[in-house]
Coordinates of C-alpha atoms in Angstrom, one line a residue:
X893 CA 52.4 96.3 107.7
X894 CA 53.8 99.9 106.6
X895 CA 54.2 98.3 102.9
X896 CA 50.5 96.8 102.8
X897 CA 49.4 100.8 104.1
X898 CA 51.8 101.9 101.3
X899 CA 49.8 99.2 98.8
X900 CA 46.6 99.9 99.8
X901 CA 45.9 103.2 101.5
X902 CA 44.4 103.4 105.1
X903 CA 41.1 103.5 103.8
X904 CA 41.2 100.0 102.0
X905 CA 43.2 98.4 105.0
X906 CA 40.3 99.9 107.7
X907 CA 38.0 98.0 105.8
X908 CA 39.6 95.1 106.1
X909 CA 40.4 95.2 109.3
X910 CA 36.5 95.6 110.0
X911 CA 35.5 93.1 107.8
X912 CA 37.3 90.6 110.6
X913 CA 36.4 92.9 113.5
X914 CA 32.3 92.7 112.8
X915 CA 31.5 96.1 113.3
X916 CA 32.7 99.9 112.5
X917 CA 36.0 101.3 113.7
X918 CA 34.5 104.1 116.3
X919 CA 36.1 107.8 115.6
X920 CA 39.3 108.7 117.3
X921 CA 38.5 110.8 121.1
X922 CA 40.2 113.6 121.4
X923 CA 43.6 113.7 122.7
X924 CA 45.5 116.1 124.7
X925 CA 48.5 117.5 123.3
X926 CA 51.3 115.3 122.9
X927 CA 54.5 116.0 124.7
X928 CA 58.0 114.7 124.5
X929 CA 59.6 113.8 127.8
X930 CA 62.9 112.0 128.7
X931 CA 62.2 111.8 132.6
X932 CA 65.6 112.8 133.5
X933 CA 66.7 113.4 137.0
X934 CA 64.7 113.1 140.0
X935 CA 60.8 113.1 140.1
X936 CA 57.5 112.1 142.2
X937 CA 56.3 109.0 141.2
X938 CA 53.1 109.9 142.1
X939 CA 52.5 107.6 145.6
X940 CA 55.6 109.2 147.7
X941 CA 57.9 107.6 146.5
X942 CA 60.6 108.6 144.1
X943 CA 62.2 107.9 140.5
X944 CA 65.0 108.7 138.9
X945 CA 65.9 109.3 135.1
X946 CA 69.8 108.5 133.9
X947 CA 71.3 109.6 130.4
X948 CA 72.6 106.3 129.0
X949 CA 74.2 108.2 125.8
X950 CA 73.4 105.2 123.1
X951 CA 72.3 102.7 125.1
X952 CA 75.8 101.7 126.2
X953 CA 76.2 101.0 130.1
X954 CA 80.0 101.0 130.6
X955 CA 82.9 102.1 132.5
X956 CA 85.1 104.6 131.0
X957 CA 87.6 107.2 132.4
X958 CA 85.7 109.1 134.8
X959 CA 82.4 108.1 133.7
X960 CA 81.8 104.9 136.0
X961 CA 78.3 104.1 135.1
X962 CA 78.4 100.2 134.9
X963 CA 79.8 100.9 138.5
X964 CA 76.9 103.4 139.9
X965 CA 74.1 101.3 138.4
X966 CA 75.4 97.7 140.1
X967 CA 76.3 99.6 143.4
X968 CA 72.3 100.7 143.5
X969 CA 71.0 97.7 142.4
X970 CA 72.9 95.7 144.9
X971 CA 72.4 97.7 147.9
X972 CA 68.6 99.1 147.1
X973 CA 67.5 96.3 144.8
X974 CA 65.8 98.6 142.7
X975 CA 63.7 98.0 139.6
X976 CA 64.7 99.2 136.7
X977 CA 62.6 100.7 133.6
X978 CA 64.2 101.0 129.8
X979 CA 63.0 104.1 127.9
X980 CA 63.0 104.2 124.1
X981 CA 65.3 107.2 124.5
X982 CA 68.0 104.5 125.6
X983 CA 67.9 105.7 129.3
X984 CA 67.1 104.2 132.3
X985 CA 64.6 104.5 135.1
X986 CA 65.5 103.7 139.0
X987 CA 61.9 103.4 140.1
X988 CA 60.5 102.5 143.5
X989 CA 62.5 104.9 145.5
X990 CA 61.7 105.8 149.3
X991 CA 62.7 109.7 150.4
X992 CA 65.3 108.5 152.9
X993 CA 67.3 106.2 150.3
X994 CA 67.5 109.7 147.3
X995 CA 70.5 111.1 149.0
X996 CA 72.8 108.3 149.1
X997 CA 72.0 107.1 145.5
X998 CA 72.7 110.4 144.1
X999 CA 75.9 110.9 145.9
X1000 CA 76.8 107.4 144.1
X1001 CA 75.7 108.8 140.7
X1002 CA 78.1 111.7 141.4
X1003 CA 80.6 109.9 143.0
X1004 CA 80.6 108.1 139.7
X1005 CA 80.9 110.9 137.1
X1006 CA 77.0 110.7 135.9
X1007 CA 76.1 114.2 134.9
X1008 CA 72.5 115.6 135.8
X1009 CA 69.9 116.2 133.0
X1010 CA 71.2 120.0 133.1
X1011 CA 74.5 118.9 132.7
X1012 CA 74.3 117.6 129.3
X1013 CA 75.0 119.5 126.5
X1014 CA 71.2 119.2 125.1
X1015 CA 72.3 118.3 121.5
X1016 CA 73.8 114.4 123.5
X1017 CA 70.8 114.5 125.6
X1018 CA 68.3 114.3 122.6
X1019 CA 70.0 112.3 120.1
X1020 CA 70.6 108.5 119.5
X1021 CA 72.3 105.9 117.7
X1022 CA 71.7 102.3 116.6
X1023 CA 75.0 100.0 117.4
X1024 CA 75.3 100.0 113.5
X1025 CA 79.3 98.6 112.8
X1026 CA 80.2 96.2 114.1
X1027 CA 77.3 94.5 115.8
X1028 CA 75.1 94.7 113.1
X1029 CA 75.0 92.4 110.2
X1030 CA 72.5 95.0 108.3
X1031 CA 74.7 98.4 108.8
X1032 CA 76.4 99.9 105.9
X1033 CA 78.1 102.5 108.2
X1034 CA 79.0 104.3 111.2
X1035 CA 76.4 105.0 113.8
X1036 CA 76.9 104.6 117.5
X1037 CA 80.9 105.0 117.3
X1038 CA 80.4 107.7 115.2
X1039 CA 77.4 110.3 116.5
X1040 CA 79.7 111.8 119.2
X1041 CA 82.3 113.5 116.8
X1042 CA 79.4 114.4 114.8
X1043 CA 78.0 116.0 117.5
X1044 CA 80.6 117.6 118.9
X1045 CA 80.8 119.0 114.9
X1046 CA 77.6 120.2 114.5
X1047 CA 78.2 122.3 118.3
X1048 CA 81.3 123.6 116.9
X1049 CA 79.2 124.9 113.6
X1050 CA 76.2 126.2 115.6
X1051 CA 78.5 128.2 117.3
X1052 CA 80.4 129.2 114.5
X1053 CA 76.9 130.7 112.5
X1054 CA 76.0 132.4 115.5
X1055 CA 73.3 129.9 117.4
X1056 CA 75.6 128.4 120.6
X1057 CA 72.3 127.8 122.6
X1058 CA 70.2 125.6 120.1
X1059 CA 69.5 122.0 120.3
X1060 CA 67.8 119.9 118.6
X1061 CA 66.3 116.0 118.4
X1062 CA 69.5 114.0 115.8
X1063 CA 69.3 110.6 115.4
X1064 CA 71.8 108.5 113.5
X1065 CA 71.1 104.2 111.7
X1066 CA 74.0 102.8 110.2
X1067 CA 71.2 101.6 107.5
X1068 CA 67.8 102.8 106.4
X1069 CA 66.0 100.3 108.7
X1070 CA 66.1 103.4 111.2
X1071 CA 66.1 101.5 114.9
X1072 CA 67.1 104.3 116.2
X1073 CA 63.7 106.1 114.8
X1074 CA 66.0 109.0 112.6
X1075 CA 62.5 109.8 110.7
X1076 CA 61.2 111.2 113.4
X1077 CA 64.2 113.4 114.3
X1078 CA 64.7 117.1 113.5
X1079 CA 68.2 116.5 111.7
X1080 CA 68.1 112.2 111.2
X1081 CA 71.3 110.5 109.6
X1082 CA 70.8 107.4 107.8
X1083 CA 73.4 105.2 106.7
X1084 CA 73.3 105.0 102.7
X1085 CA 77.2 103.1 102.0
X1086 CA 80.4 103.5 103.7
X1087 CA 80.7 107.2 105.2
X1088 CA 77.3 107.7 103.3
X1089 CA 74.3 109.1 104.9
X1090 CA 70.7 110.1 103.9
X1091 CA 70.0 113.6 105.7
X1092 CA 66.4 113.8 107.1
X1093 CA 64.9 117.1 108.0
X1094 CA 61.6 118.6 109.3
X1095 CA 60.1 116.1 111.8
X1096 CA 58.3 117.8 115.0
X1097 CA 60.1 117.8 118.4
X1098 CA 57.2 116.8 120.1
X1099 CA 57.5 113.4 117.6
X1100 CA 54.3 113.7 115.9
X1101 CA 55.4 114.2 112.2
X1102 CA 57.7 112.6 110.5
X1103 CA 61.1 113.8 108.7
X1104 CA 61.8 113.7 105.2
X1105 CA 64.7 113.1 102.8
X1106 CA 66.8 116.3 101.8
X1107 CA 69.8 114.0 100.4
X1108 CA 70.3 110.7 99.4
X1109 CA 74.1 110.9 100.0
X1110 CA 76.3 112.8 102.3
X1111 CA 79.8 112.0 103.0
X1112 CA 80.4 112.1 106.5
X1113 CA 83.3 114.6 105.6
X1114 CA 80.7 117.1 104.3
X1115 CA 79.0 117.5 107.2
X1116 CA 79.8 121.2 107.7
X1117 CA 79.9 122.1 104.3
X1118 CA 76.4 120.7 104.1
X1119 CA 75.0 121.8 107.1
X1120 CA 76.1 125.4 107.4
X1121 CA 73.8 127.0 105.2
X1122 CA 71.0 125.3 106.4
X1123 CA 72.2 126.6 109.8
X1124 CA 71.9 130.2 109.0
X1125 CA 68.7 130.2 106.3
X1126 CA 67.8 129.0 109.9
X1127 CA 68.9 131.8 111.8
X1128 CA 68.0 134.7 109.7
X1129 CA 64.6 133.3 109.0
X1130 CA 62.8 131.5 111.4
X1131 CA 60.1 133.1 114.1
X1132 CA 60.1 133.7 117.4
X1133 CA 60.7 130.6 119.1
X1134 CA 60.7 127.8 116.0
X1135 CA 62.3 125.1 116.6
X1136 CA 64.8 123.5 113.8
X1137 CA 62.2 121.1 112.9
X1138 CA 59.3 123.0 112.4
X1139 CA 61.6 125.7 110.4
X1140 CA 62.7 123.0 107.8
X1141 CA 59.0 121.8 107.8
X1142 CA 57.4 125.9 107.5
X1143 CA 59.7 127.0 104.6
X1144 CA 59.6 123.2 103.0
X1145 CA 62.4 121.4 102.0
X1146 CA 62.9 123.4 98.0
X1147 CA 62.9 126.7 99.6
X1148 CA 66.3 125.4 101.8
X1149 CA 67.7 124.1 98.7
X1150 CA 67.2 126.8 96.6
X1151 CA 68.8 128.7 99.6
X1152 CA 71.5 126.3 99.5
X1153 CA 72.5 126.7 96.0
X1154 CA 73.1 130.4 95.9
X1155 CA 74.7 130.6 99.1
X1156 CA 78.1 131.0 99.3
X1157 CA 80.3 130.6 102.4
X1158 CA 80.3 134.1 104.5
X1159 CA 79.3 136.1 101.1
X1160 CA 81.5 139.3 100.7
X1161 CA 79.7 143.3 101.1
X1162 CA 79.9 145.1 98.0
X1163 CA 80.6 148.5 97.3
X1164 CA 77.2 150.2 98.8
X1165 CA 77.4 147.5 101.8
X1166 CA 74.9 145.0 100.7
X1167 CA 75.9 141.2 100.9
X1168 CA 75.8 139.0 97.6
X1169 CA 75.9 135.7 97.9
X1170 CA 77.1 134.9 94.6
X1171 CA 73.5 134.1 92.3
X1172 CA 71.7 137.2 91.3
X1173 CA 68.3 135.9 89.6
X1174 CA 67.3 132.8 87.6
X1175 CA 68.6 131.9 84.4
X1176 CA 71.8 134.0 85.4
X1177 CA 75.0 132.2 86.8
X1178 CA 77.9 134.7 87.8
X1179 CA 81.5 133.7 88.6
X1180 CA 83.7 136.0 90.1
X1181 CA 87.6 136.1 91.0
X1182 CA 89.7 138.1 93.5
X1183 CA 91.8 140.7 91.7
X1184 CA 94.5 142.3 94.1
X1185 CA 94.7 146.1 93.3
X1186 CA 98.4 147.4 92.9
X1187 CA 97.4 150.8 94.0
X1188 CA 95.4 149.8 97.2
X1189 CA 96.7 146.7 97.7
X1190 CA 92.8 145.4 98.6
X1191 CA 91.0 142.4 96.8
X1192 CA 88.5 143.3 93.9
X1193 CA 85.9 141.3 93.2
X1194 CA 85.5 140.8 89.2
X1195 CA 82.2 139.5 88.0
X1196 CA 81.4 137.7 84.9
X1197 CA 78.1 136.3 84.2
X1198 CA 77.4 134.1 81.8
X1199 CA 73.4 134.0 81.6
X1200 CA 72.0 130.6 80.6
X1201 CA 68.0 129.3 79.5
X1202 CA 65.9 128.9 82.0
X1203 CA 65.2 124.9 81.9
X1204 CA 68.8 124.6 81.8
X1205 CA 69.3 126.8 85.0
X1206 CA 66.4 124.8 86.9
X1207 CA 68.6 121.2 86.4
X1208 CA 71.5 123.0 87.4
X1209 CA 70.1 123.7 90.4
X1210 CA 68.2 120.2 90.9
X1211 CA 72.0 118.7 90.0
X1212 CA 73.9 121.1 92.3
X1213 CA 70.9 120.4 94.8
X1214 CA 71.5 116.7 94.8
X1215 CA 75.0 117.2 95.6
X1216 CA 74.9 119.4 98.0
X1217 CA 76.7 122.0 96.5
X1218 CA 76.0 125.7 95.2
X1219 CA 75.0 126.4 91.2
X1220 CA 77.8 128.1 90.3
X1221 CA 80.4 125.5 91.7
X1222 CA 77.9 123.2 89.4
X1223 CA 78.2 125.0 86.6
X1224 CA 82.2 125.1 86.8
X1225 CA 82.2 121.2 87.0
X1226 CA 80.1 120.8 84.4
X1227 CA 81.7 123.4 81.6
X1228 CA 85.0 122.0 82.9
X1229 CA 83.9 118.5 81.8
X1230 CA 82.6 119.6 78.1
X1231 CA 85.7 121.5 77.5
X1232 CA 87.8 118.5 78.6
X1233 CA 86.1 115.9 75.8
X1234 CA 86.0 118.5 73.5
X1235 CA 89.4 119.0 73.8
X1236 CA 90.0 115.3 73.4

């Protein structure tokens, strides 16, 4: 159905639909806001009884070192005969739950290593995987084996730019069928060939708008490289309160690449204390080289630029943008590469 939407706008498509239907499609009511929720941990059901939300990280029930949650969740089911709810976050819901039975089942679930909701580092409590390699016939790449590394990477960053409290919604697909709904993540992965992914930014983390593409490629061995100045555009510019999603979404995707592409890794203060970051203005590239001073024994920065039309300087940047890397790095490559034919 998405393709025939794509083909023939909503409007066409509601008039077909009423065309079958006999009568007008009635205005939408008004909602009330929407909300994301996980249900995690222990909460009223409403009738006084109880539920209780588990983190199942990916969908996989297993027993593994300390973590015996295949264990925990036959141990309740056997003794309690509880139902059991599946959430599209991958979780699980013990439902149906009298007052005098919540004790003993969450001394099981802590007998059995299963953390509480605030136990979870909440960058593995909000993201998910498809099974991707090798259950899936459709995958081109990594998902569910690898989204905890990549986690534990993009932690390490965060606290490495100066952000060790922020979380965010990250999905991973091993393929751009998205089952594990990376379009409507604030930083989505989507397999694009082996160690390839498409890098998704902007969607809401209440779920109501969708992501979009920033790059078509990423090898998984990029990650930090690609990431980190999106990381601190992040920090030094977002209000009070924004999330990671609505940042990307508020500044739009061209202004973090243009970011991107002058940004250089931890810059260098100049003479009067000002940081440069390596780009000065458009239609000017400059390239620089540490010079070690025989009198003070300090590196000096020596800068060339070599100033270039400005049509010429916008596909440089939409060609260093599309690989992920700054200008000037772009520009190197690419009078490297004349020099070498010319020399041939």
């Amino acid at each position: 159905m998405k393709y025939l939407l794509e083909d023939w706008g909503v409007e066409r498509f509601q008039d077909k639909v009423e065309s079958y239907f006999g009568k007008k499609i009635q205005p939408l009511k008004p909602l009330p806001e929407f909300k994301y929720f996980d249900f995690l941990g222990w909460h009223e059901q409403g009738d006084g009884k109880w539920f209780v939300g588990i983190s199942i990280q990916n969908g996989r029930i297993k027993d593994e070192g300390s973590l015996q949650l295949k264990t925990a969740l036959k141990e309740i089911v056997q003794k309690f005969n509880l139902p059991i709810r599946l959430t599209p976050s991958q979780d699980v819901i013990l439902y149906e739950i009298d007052g005098e039975q919540k004790a003993e089942i969450q001394t099981i679930l802590k007998r059995c290593g299963i953390k509480g909701e605030d136990e979870i580092d909440p960058l593995v409590r909000y993201s998910m995987a498809c099974p991707a390699l090798p259950t899936c016939g459709l995958a081109t790449t990594e998902s569910e084996r690898a989204i905890p590394s990549i986690l534990d990477r993009i932690r390490a960053l965060l606290n490495q730019v100066g952000l060790p409290e922020e979380h965010f919604i990250i999905r991973m697909t091993g393929c751009p069928n998205g089952c594990a709904r990376p379009y409507l993540a604030e930083l989505g992965f989507v397999g694009n060939g082996p160690n390839l992914y498409q890098v998704w930014l902007g969607a809401a983390p209440n779920q109501t708008r969708l992501a979009q593409v920033y790059i078509e490629k990423m090898n998984v061995d990029d990650l930090e490289k690609t990431l980190e100045p999106i990381f601190v555009y992040f920090k030094q510019s977002r209000l009070p309160e924004e999330g990671f999603g609505d940042f990307c979404d508020r500044v739009g995707l061209d202004a973090i690449r243009q970011y991107v592409v002058t940004y250089q890794p931890g810059g260098f203060v100049d003479g009067n204390g000002a940081t440069d970051n390596g780009i000065t203005d458009h239609g000017a590239a400059d390239t620089d080289e540490l010079i070690i001073s025989s009198q003070s024994g300090k590196p000096t920065r020596v800068r060339r630029r070599i100033t270039v039309q400005e049509p010429l300087y916008i596909r440089l940047l939409e060609a260093a943008a599309s690989k992920g890397i700054p200008v000037s790095q772009m520009a190197n490559e690419a009078i490297e590469e004349y020099l070498k034919q010319n020399q041939e």
